[in-house]
CSV table of C-alpha atoms in Angstrom, one decimal:
chain,number,residue,atom,x,y,z
A,1,MET,CA,19.4,-41.7,4.5
A,2,ASN,CA,20.8,-42.1,1.0
A,3,PRO,CA,19.1,-40.5,-2.1
A,4,HIS,CA,17.5,-43.8,-3.1
A,5,ASN,CA,15.7,-44.2,0.2
A,6,ALA,CA,14.5,-40.6,0.0
A,7,SER,CA,13.1,-41.2,-3.5
A,8,ARG,CA,11.4,-44.3,-2.3
A,9,ILE,CA,9.7,-42.5,0.6
A,10,THR,CA,8.6,-39.7,-1.7
A,11,ASN,CA,7.1,-42.2,-4.1
A,12,HIS,CA,4.9,-43.6,-1.4
A,13,GLN,CA,3.0,-40.3,-1.0
A,14,SER,CA,-0.5,-40.2,-2.4
A,15,PRO,CA,-1.2,-38.2,-5.6
A,16,ILE,CA,-3.6,-36.0,-3.5
A,17,THR,CA,-0.8,-35.1,-1.1
A,18,ASN,CA,1.6,-34.2,-4.0
A,19,TYR,CA,-1.1,-32.0,-5.6
A,20,LYS,CA,-1.7,-30.2,-2.3
A,21,LEU,CA,2.0,-29.6,-1.9
A,22,ARG,CA,2.4,-28.2,-5.4
A,23,LEU,CA,-0.7,-26.0,-5.0
A,24,THR,CA,0.7,-24.6,-1.7
A,25,SER,CA,4.0,-23.9,-3.3
A,26,LEU,CA,2.4,-22.1,-6.2
A,27,LEU,CA,0.3,-19.9,-3.9
A,28,LEU,CA,3.3,-19.0,-1.9
A,29,ILE,CA,5.2,-18.0,-5.1
A,30,LEU,CA,2.3,-15.9,-6.3
A,31,ALA,CA,1.9,-14.2,-2.9
A,32,THR,CA,5.6,-13.3,-2.9
A,33,LEU,CA,5.4,-11.8,-6.4
A,34,LEU,CA,2.2,-9.8,-5.7
A,35,TRP,CA,3.0,-8.4,-2.3
A,36,LEU,CA,6.8,-8.5,-1.8
A,37,SER,CA,7.8,-6.9,-5.1
A,38,PRO,CA,8.0,-3.1,-4.9
A,39,PRO,CA,8.4,-2.6,-8.7
A,40,GLN,CA,5.2,-4.3,-9.5
A,41,ARG,CA,3.3,-2.4,-6.7
A,42,ALA,CA,4.6,0.9,-8.1
A,43,ALA,CA,3.6,-0.1,-11.6
A,44,LEU,CA,0.0,-0.6,-10.5
A,45,GLN,CA,-0.3,3.0,-9.4
A,46,ASP,CA,-2.6,5.2,-11.5
A,47,ASN,CA,-0.3,8.3,-11.5
A,48,PRO,CA,2.9,7.9,-9.5
A,49,ALA,CA,3.9,11.5,-10.1
A,50,ARG,CA,0.7,12.8,-8.6
A,51,GLU,CA,0.9,10.4,-5.8
A,52,PHE,CA,4.4,11.6,-5.0
A,53,TYR,CA,3.2,15.2,-5.1
A,54,GLN,CA,0.4,14.5,-2.7
A,55,GLN,CA,2.7,12.7,-0.3
A,56,VAL,CA,5.1,15.6,-0.2
A,57,ASN,CA,2.3,18.0,0.7
A,58,GLN,CA,1.1,15.7,3.4
A,59,VAL,CA,4.5,15.7,5.0
A,60,ARG,CA,4.8,19.5,4.7
A,61,LEU,CA,1.4,20.0,6.4
A,62,SER,CA,2.4,17.6,9.2
A,63,GLU,CA,5.5,19.9,9.8
A,64,GLY,CA,3.4,23.1,9.8
A,65,LEU,CA,4.3,24.2,6.3
A,66,ALA,CA,2.0,25.4,3.5
A,67,PRO,CA,1.5,23.0,0.6
A,68,LEU,CA,3.3,23.4,-2.7
A,69,ASP,CA,1.2,24.2,-5.8
A,70,TRP,CA,1.3,21.8,-8.8
A,71,SER,CA,3.1,23.5,-11.7
A,72,THR,CA,2.4,22.3,-15.2
A,73,PRO,CA,5.6,23.8,-16.7
A,74,LEU,CA,7.8,22.4,-13.9
A,75,SER,CA,6.1,19.0,-14.4
A,76,GLN,CA,6.7,19.1,-18.2
A,77,ALA,CA,10.4,19.7,-17.6
A,78,ALA,CA,10.6,16.9,-15.0
A,79,GLN,CA,8.7,14.5,-17.3
A,80,ARG,CA,11.0,15.3,-20.2
A,81,HIS,CA,14.1,14.3,-18.1
A,82,ALA,CA,12.4,11.2,-16.6
A,83,ASP,CA,11.5,9.9,-20.0
A,84,ASP,CA,15.1,10.6,-21.2
A,85,MET,CA,16.7,8.8,-18.3
A,86,ALA,CA,14.4,5.8,-18.7
A,87,ALA,CA,14.9,5.5,-22.5
A,88,ASN,CA,18.7,5.7,-22.1
A,89,GLN,CA,19.1,4.1,-18.7
A,90,LEU,CA,20.7,7.3,-17.5
A,91,ILE,CA,21.1,8.6,-14.0
A,92,ASP,CA,22.4,12.1,-14.2
A,93,ALA,CA,21.1,15.7,-13.9
A,94,THR,CA,22.4,16.4,-17.4
A,95,GLY,CA,20.2,15.0,-20.1
A,96,SER,CA,21.4,12.8,-23.0
A,97,ASP,CA,21.0,15.9,-25.2
A,98,GLY,CA,23.3,17.9,-22.8
A,99,SER,CA,20.4,19.9,-21.3
A,100,THR,CA,20.7,21.2,-17.7
A,101,PRO,CA,17.8,21.4,-15.2
A,102,ARG,CA,17.5,25.2,-15.6
A,103,GLN,CA,17.6,24.9,-19.4
A,104,ARG,CA,14.8,22.3,-19.4
A,105,VAL,CA,12.7,24.5,-17.0
A,106,ARG,CA,13.1,27.6,-19.2
A,107,GLU,CA,12.3,25.7,-22.3
A,108,ALA,CA,9.1,24.6,-20.7
A,109,GLY,CA,8.1,28.2,-20.3
A,110,TYR,CA,8.6,28.6,-16.5
A,111,HIS,CA,10.0,32.1,-15.7
A,112,ALA,CA,11.4,31.9,-12.1
A,113,TRP,CA,12.7,34.6,-9.9
A,114,HIS,CA,16.3,35.8,-10.2
A,115,ASP,CA,16.3,35.6,-14.0
A,116,GLY,CA,15.3,32.0,-13.9
A,117,LEU,CA,17.9,30.9,-11.4
A,118,LEU,CA,15.5,30.1,-8.5
A,119,VAL,CA,14.8,26.5,-9.6
A,120,SER,CA,16.1,23.2,-8.3
A,121,GLU,CA,15.9,19.6,-9.4
A,122,VAL,CA,16.4,16.3,-7.6
A,123,ILE,CA,16.1,12.8,-9.1
A,124,TRP,CA,15.6,9.3,-7.6
A,125,VAL,CA,16.1,6.0,-9.5
A,126,GLY,CA,15.3,2.7,-8.0
A,127,LEU,CA,13.0,-0.3,-7.7
A,128,GLY,CA,10.6,1.2,-5.1
A,129,SER,CA,7.4,3.1,-5.2
A,130,ALA,CA,6.7,6.8,-4.6
A,131,GLU,CA,6.7,6.2,-0.9
A,132,HIS,CA,10.2,4.6,-1.1
A,133,ALA,CA,11.4,7.6,-3.1
A,134,LEU,CA,10.0,10.1,-0.6
A,135,ASN,CA,11.5,8.3,2.4
A,136,TRP,CA,14.9,8.3,0.7
A,137,PHE,CA,14.7,12.0,0.1
A,138,ARG,CA,13.7,12.6,3.8
A,139,ASN,CA,16.8,10.7,4.9
A,140,ALA,CA,19.1,12.8,2.7
A,141,PRO,CA,19.4,16.2,4.3
A,142,GLU,CA,21.1,17.8,1.3
A,143,HIS,CA,18.0,17.0,-0.8
A,144,TRP,CA,15.3,17.3,1.8
A,145,THR,CA,16.1,21.0,2.5
A,146,LEU,CA,14.6,21.7,-1.0
A,147,PHE,CA,11.3,20.1,0.0
A,148,VAL,CA,10.9,22.4,3.0
A,149,ASP,CA,12.5,25.6,1.7
A,150,SER,CA,10.1,28.5,2.2
A,151,GLN,CA,11.4,30.2,-0.9
A,152,TYR,CA,9.7,27.6,-3.1
A,153,ARG,CA,6.0,27.8,-3.7
A,154,GLU,CA,5.5,25.4,-6.7
A,155,MET,CA,6.6,21.8,-7.6
A,156,GLY,CA,6.5,19.6,-10.6
A,157,VAL,CA,7.1,15.8,-10.7
A,158,GLY,CA,7.9,13.5,-13.6
A,159,TYR,CA,7.9,9.7,-13.6
A,160,ALA,CA,8.9,7.0,-16.0
A,161,SER,CA,10.0,3.3,-15.9
A,162,ASP,CA,12.2,1.2,-18.2
A,163,ASP,CA,11.8,-2.4,-19.4
A,164,GLY,CA,13.8,-3.7,-16.4
A,165,GLY,CA,11.2,-2.3,-13.9
A,166,VAL,CA,13.5,0.5,-12.8
A,167,HIS,CA,11.5,3.7,-11.8
A,168,TYR,CA,12.7,7.3,-12.4
A,169,TYR,CA,11.4,10.2,-10.4
A,170,VAL,CA,12.3,13.8,-11.2
A,171,VAL,CA,11.2,16.6,-8.9
A,172,ASN,CA,11.5,20.3,-9.8
A,173,PHE,CA,11.0,23.3,-7.4
A,174,GLY,CA,10.5,27.0,-8.3
A,175,SER,CA,8.9,30.3,-7.5
A,176,ARG,CA,7.6,32.8,-10.0
A,177,PRO,CA,7.1,36.6,-9.6
A,178,GLY,CA,3.5,37.5,-8.8
A,179,VAL,CA,2.4,33.9,-8.2
A,180,LEU,CA,1.2,33.3,-4.6
A,181,PRO,CA,-0.9,30.1,-4.6
A,182,ILE,CA,-3.9,29.6,-2.3
A,183,PHE,CA,-5.3,26.3,-1.1
A,184,ILE,CA,-8.9,25.5,-0.1
A,185,ASN,CA,-8.9,23.0,2.8
A,186,ASP,CA,-5.2,22.3,2.3
A,187,GLY,CA,-5.6,21.5,-1.4
A,188,ALA,CA,-8.4,19.0,-1.0
A,189,GLU,CA,-10.3,18.0,-4.2
A,190,THR,CA,-13.8,17.7,-2.6
A,191,VAL,CA,-15.6,19.0,0.5
A,192,ASP,CA,-19.0,18.1,2.0
A,193,SER,CA,-19.7,21.5,3.7
A,194,PRO,CA,-19.7,25.1,2.3
A,195,GLN,CA,-17.7,26.2,5.2
A,196,VAL,CA,-14.0,26.0,4.2
A,197,ALA,CA,-10.6,27.3,5.2
A,198,VAL,CA,-8.3,29.1,2.7
A,199,SER,CA,-4.5,28.7,3.2
A,200,LEU,CA,-2.4,31.6,1.9
A,201,THR,CA,1.2,31.7,0.8
A,202,ASN,CA,3.5,34.8,0.7
A,203,GLU,CA,6.5,36.1,-1.1
A,204,GLU,CA,9.6,34.8,0.7
A,205,ALA,CA,11.9,34.4,-2.3
A,206,GLU,CA,12.0,38.2,-3.0
A,207,PRO,CA,10.4,39.9,0.1
A,208,LEU,CA,10.9,43.4,-1.2
A,209,GLY,CA,9.5,42.6,-4.6
A,210,LYS,CA,11.0,44.0,-7.8
A,211,ASP,CA,9.7,46.5,-10.4
A,212,ASN,CA,6.0,45.9,-10.7
A,213,TRP,CA,6.1,42.5,-9.0
A,214,ILE,CA,4.6,42.2,-5.6
A,215,GLY,CA,6.8,41.6,-2.5
A,216,ARG,CA,5.7,40.2,0.8
A,217,ALA,CA,2.0,40.8,1.2
A,218,ILE,CA,0.6,42.6,4.2
A,219,ASP,CA,-3.1,42.7,3.1
A,220,VAL,CA,-5.5,40.3,1.5
A,221,ARG,CA,-9.1,40.1,0.5
A,222,LEU,CA,-11.2,37.1,-0.7
A,223,ASN,CA,-14.1,36.9,-3.1
A,224,ASP,CA,-16.1,34.4,-5.2
A,225,SER,CA,-15.0,36.2,-8.4
A,226,PRO,CA,-11.9,38.1,-9.6
A,227,ASP,CA,-13.9,41.4,-9.2
A,228,PHE,CA,-12.8,42.8,-5.9
A,229,GLU,CA,-14.6,46.2,-6.2
A,230,GLY,CA,-16.1,47.1,-2.8
A,231,ILE,CA,-14.4,44.2,-1.0
A,232,PRO,CA,-12.5,45.6,2.0
A,233,TRP,CA,-8.9,44.6,2.8
A,234,GLN,CA,-7.9,42.7,5.9
A,235,PRO,CA,-4.5,41.8,7.3
A,236,TRP,CA,-2.7,38.9,5.7
A,237,GLU,CA,-3.1,35.7,7.7
A,238,PRO,CA,-1.8,32.2,6.8
A,239,LEU,CA,-5.3,30.7,7.2
A,240,LEU,CA,-8.7,32.5,6.7
A,241,PRO,CA,-12.3,31.1,7.0
A,242,TRP,CA,-14.6,31.3,4.0
A,243,VAL,CA,-18.1,30.2,3.0
A,244,LEU,CA,-18.8,28.9,-0.5
A,245,PRO,CA,-21.6,30.9,-2.1
A,246,GLY,CA,-24.0,27.9,-2.5
A,247,THR,CA,-25.0,24.5,-1.2
A,248,GLU,CA,-25.7,22.8,-4.6
A,249,PRO,CA,-23.2,20.1,-5.6
A,250,GLY,CA,-20.6,21.4,-8.0
A,251,ASP,CA,-17.3,23.2,-8.5
A,252,TYR,CA,-16.7,26.5,-6.6
A,253,ALA,CA,-13.8,28.9,-6.9
A,254,VAL,CA,-12.2,31.2,-4.3
A,255,TYR,CA,-10.1,34.2,-5.4
A,256,ALA,CA,-7.6,36.1,-3.3
A,257,GLU,CA,-6.0,39.4,-4.0
A,258,PHE,CA,-2.7,40.2,-2.2
A,259,ARG,CA,-1.2,43.7,-1.6
A,260,ASP,CA,2.3,44.6,-0.3
A,261,GLY,CA,3.5,47.7,1.4
A,262,ALA,CA,4.2,49.4,-1.9
A,263,GLY,CA,0.6,48.9,-3.1
A,264,ARG,CA,1.5,46.2,-5.6
A,265,THR,CA,-1.1,43.4,-6.0
A,266,ALA,CA,-1.4,39.9,-7.3
A,267,ILE,CA,-4.5,37.6,-7.7
A,268,SER,CA,-4.7,33.8,-7.1
A,269,GLU,CA,-7.5,31.3,-7.2
A,270,ASP,CA,-8.3,27.8,-6.2
A,271,THR,CA,-11.3,25.5,-6.9
A,272,ILE,CA,-13.0,22.7,-5.0
A,273,ARG,CA,-15.9,20.4,-5.6
A,274,LEU,CA,-18.8,20.5,-3.2
A,275,LEU,CA,-20.5,17.2,-2.7
A,276,GLU,CA,-24.1,16.5,-1.7
A,277,THR,CA,-24.7,18.1,1.7
A,278,ASP,CA,-27.6,19.0,4.0
A,279,THR,CA,-25.6,21.6,5.9
A,280,PRO,CA,-27.5,24.9,5.8
A,281,LEU,CA,-25.6,27.8,4.3
A,282,PRO,CA,-25.0,30.6,6.9
A,283,THR,CA,-26.1,34.0,5.9
A,284,PRO,CA,-22.9,36.0,5.2
A,285,THR,CA,-22.6,39.5,6.4
A,286,PRO,CA,-21.9,41.8,3.4
A,287,PRO,CA,-18.7,43.7,3.8
A,288,GLN,CA,-19.2,47.4,4.3
A,289,GLU,CA,-16.9,50.0,2.8
A,290,GLU,CA,-15.5,52.5,5.2
A,291,PRO,CA,-17.1,55.9,4.7
A,292,ASP,CA,-14.9,58.5,3.0
A,293,THR,CA,-16.0,61.3,5.4
A,294,PRO,CA,-15.1,60.3,8.9
A,295,THR,CA,-17.8,60.7,11.5
A,296,PRO,CA,-17.0,63.5,13.9
A,297,LEU,CA,-16.4,62.5,17.5
A,298,PRO,CA,-18.9,63.6,20.1
A,299,THR,CA,-18.0,66.7,22.2
A,300,PRO,CA,-16.6,65.3,25.5
A,301,THR,CA,-18.3,66.3,28.7
A,302,PRO,CA,-16.0,68.2,31.0
A,303,LEU,CA,-15.2,66.3,34.2
A,304,PRO,CA,-16.0,67.9,37.5
A,305,ASP,CA,-13.3,69.5,39.5
A,306,VAL,CA,-11.6,67.0,41.7
A,307,THR,CA,-9.5,68.0,44.7
A,308,VAL,CA,-6.5,65.7,44.8
A,309,THR,CA,-5.1,65.1,48.3
A,310,PRO,CA,-1.5,64.2,48.1
A,311,ALA,CA,-0.6,60.8,49.6
A,312,PRO,CA,1.6,60.9,52.7
A,313,GLU,CA,5.2,60.3,52.1
A,314,LEU,CA,6.3,56.8,52.9
A,315,PRO,CA,9.3,56.3,55.1
A,316,THR,CA,12.6,55.6,53.4
A,317,PHE,CA,13.3,51.9,53.3
A,318,THR,CA,16.9,50.9,54.0
A,319,PRO,CA,17.6,47.3,52.9
A,320,ALA,CA,19.2,45.1,55.5
A,321,PRO,CA,22.8,44.1,54.8
A,322,THR,CA,23.0,40.9,52.7
A,323,GLU,CA,24.2,37.9,54.6
A,324,SER,CA,24.7,34.4,53.5
A,325,ALA,CA,22.2,33.0,55.8
A,326,SER,CA,22.1,29.2,56.0
A,327,LEU,CA,18.7,27.8,55.3
A,328,PRO,CA,17.4,25.0,57.5
A,329,GLU,CA,17.8,21.7,55.9
A,330,ALA,CA,14.7,20.7,54.1
A,331,THR,CA,12.7,17.8,55.4
A,332,PRO,CA,13.1,15.0,52.8
A,333,HIS,CA,10.0,13.7,51.2
A,334,PRO,CA,8.9,10.6,53.0
A,335,THR,CA,9.5,7.4,51.1
A,336,TRP,CA,7.8,4.2,51.6
A,337,THR,CA,9.7,1.8,53.8
A,338,PRO,CA,8.6,-1.8,53.8
A,339,LEU,CA,7.6,-3.2,57.2
A,340,PRO,CA,9.7,-6.1,58.7
A,341,GLU,CA,8.4,-9.4,58.0
A,342,PRO,CA,6.7,-10.9,61.1
A,343,ALA,CA,8.3,-13.9,62.8
A,344,PRO,CA,6.5,-17.1,62.0
A,345,VAL,CA,4.2,-18.1,64.8
A,346,THR,CA,4.2,-21.7,65.7
A,347,ALA,CA,0.7,-22.8,66.6
A,348,SER,CA,0.2,-25.3,69.5
A,349,LYS,CA,-0.9,-28.6,68.2
A,350,PRO,CA,-3.6,-30.6,70.1
A,351,VAL,CA,-2.4,-33.7,72.0
A,352,ASP,CA,-2.7,-36.9,70.1
A,353,TRP,CA,-4.1,-39.3,72.8
A,354,MET,CA,-4.3,-42.2,70.4
A,355,LEU,CA,-0.6,-42.0,69.7
A,356,TRP,CA,0.2,-41.9,73.5
A,357,ALA,CA,-2.0,-45.0,74.0
A,358,VAL,CA,-0.2,-46.9,71.4
A,359,ILE,CA,3.2,-46.1,72.9
A,360,LEU,CA,2.0,-47.0,76.3
A,361,LEU,CA,0.7,-50.4,75.1
A,362,GLN,CA,4.0,-51.1,73.3
A,363,GLY,CA,5.9,-50.4,76.5
A,364,ILE,CA,3.7,-52.7,78.6
A,365,ALA,CA,4.1,-55.5,76.0
A,366,TRP,CA,7.9,-55.0,76.1
A,367,LEU,CA,7.9,-55.3,79.9
A,368,LEU,CA,5.8,-58.5,79.9
A,369,GLY,CA,8.2,-60.0,77.3
A,370,LEU,CA,11.2,-59.3,79.6
A,371,ALA,CA,9.3,-60.9,82.6
A,372,LEU,CA,8.6,-64.1,80.7
A,373,PHE,CA,12.1,-64.3,79.4
A,374,ALA,CA,13.5,-64.0,83.0
A,375,ARG,CA,11.1,-66.7,84.3
A,376,ARG,CA,12.2,-69.2,81.7
A,377,ARG,CA,15.8,-68.8,82.8
C-alpha cells in the first residue's frame, strides 16, 4: 500500500473515531507520565529524608537489629551537603567549599566518639525515590555494612533535587558518648494501648567507656519521669515491657537510666502519643526497695541421725574386645510398584441370526441361477 492509499483510508474514518483515538493516546501518555516516572513520584513525597530514615529502620528491625535514632545535627550536616550537590550538580563526598564529611558533622555540633572520628557518610544520586536509593545501598556491600554496623546508634538524612529532576540523598551515621537511645514500640509515633514495649540500645562503640562516659550497660531502670529515686535496678535487656501511666489520649514519655560495671550512668527518653482507647489500665505493682538490714535466716532444724548402709560393690565390668561386626543388611523401604496391566478380555458377541439368514438366501439364489443357466444350454 502506498502512502496515498494510506491517507485515503485514514480520511474515510469518522470524526468520532478520530476523537476516540486521540483521547486514548492522550490518556496513555498521561498514565505513563504519572505512574512510570520515578522522579515525579519521588517529588510528590512529603519528606523524602524522613521516608528514607523510616525505611532503613524497617529493614533493620526485619534483620533483628535495633532502630537507629534520628539525629538533628547529623541531618543538618547531611542536608548541607545535599543542597550543595544539587545547587552545583556535584557528586562527591567533598563539598564545593572543600569541606569533608567529618568537618561538616563537627560544624553541625555533633561530637562523636574517638575525637569525632566515629562518623560515616554515604551519598546516592539518581532519578529514583527513597526506595530506589535504599535498594541500591542494600546491593552495595561496601556501603550497606554502615547501615547494619552495631557501633552506630544515630542517623541523619539530607535530601535535595535539582532543576533536572535528579535526587540527592546524603546519609550520616554516628555514635556519641553517653547517648543510648530507647524506642517505644520500635519507634512508633502512636499507640492505641497503654501497654507498650521499650527497646534499649547499648554502648558497642566503646564498650569499656572512657573517663566519665558510660561503657556497656549491665543494669537499667525505667520510669515516667527522669527522677529515679526509689526505682530498683534490673538487668539490662534489649526489650522490656512497660505500661504508660494513663489511658487518656495524649503524649507520654518513658525514661531509662543505664548503668555500667563501673557505676557510670546515662539517661535517655522517648515519647509516644496514646490514641483513644477503651483498654483498662492494669494496676502496676509499685517497686519495693530492698531493705538495708538483711532479714536473718531461720535457725535450721537438725536432721535426725540416719544410718547409711553402704551399697554392695558391683562386679568389675570388662568390655568385650572390639570387633568389626558386619551388620545385617537393612531391609529397604518398600516402594510402590505398579501392577501389570491386565490383558484385554474379548467378550463373546451374540450370534447375528439375521445376517446368517441373508447369507443363506443369497446362496440359494446363486444355486438357482446356476441351475437355470444349465437348463438353457
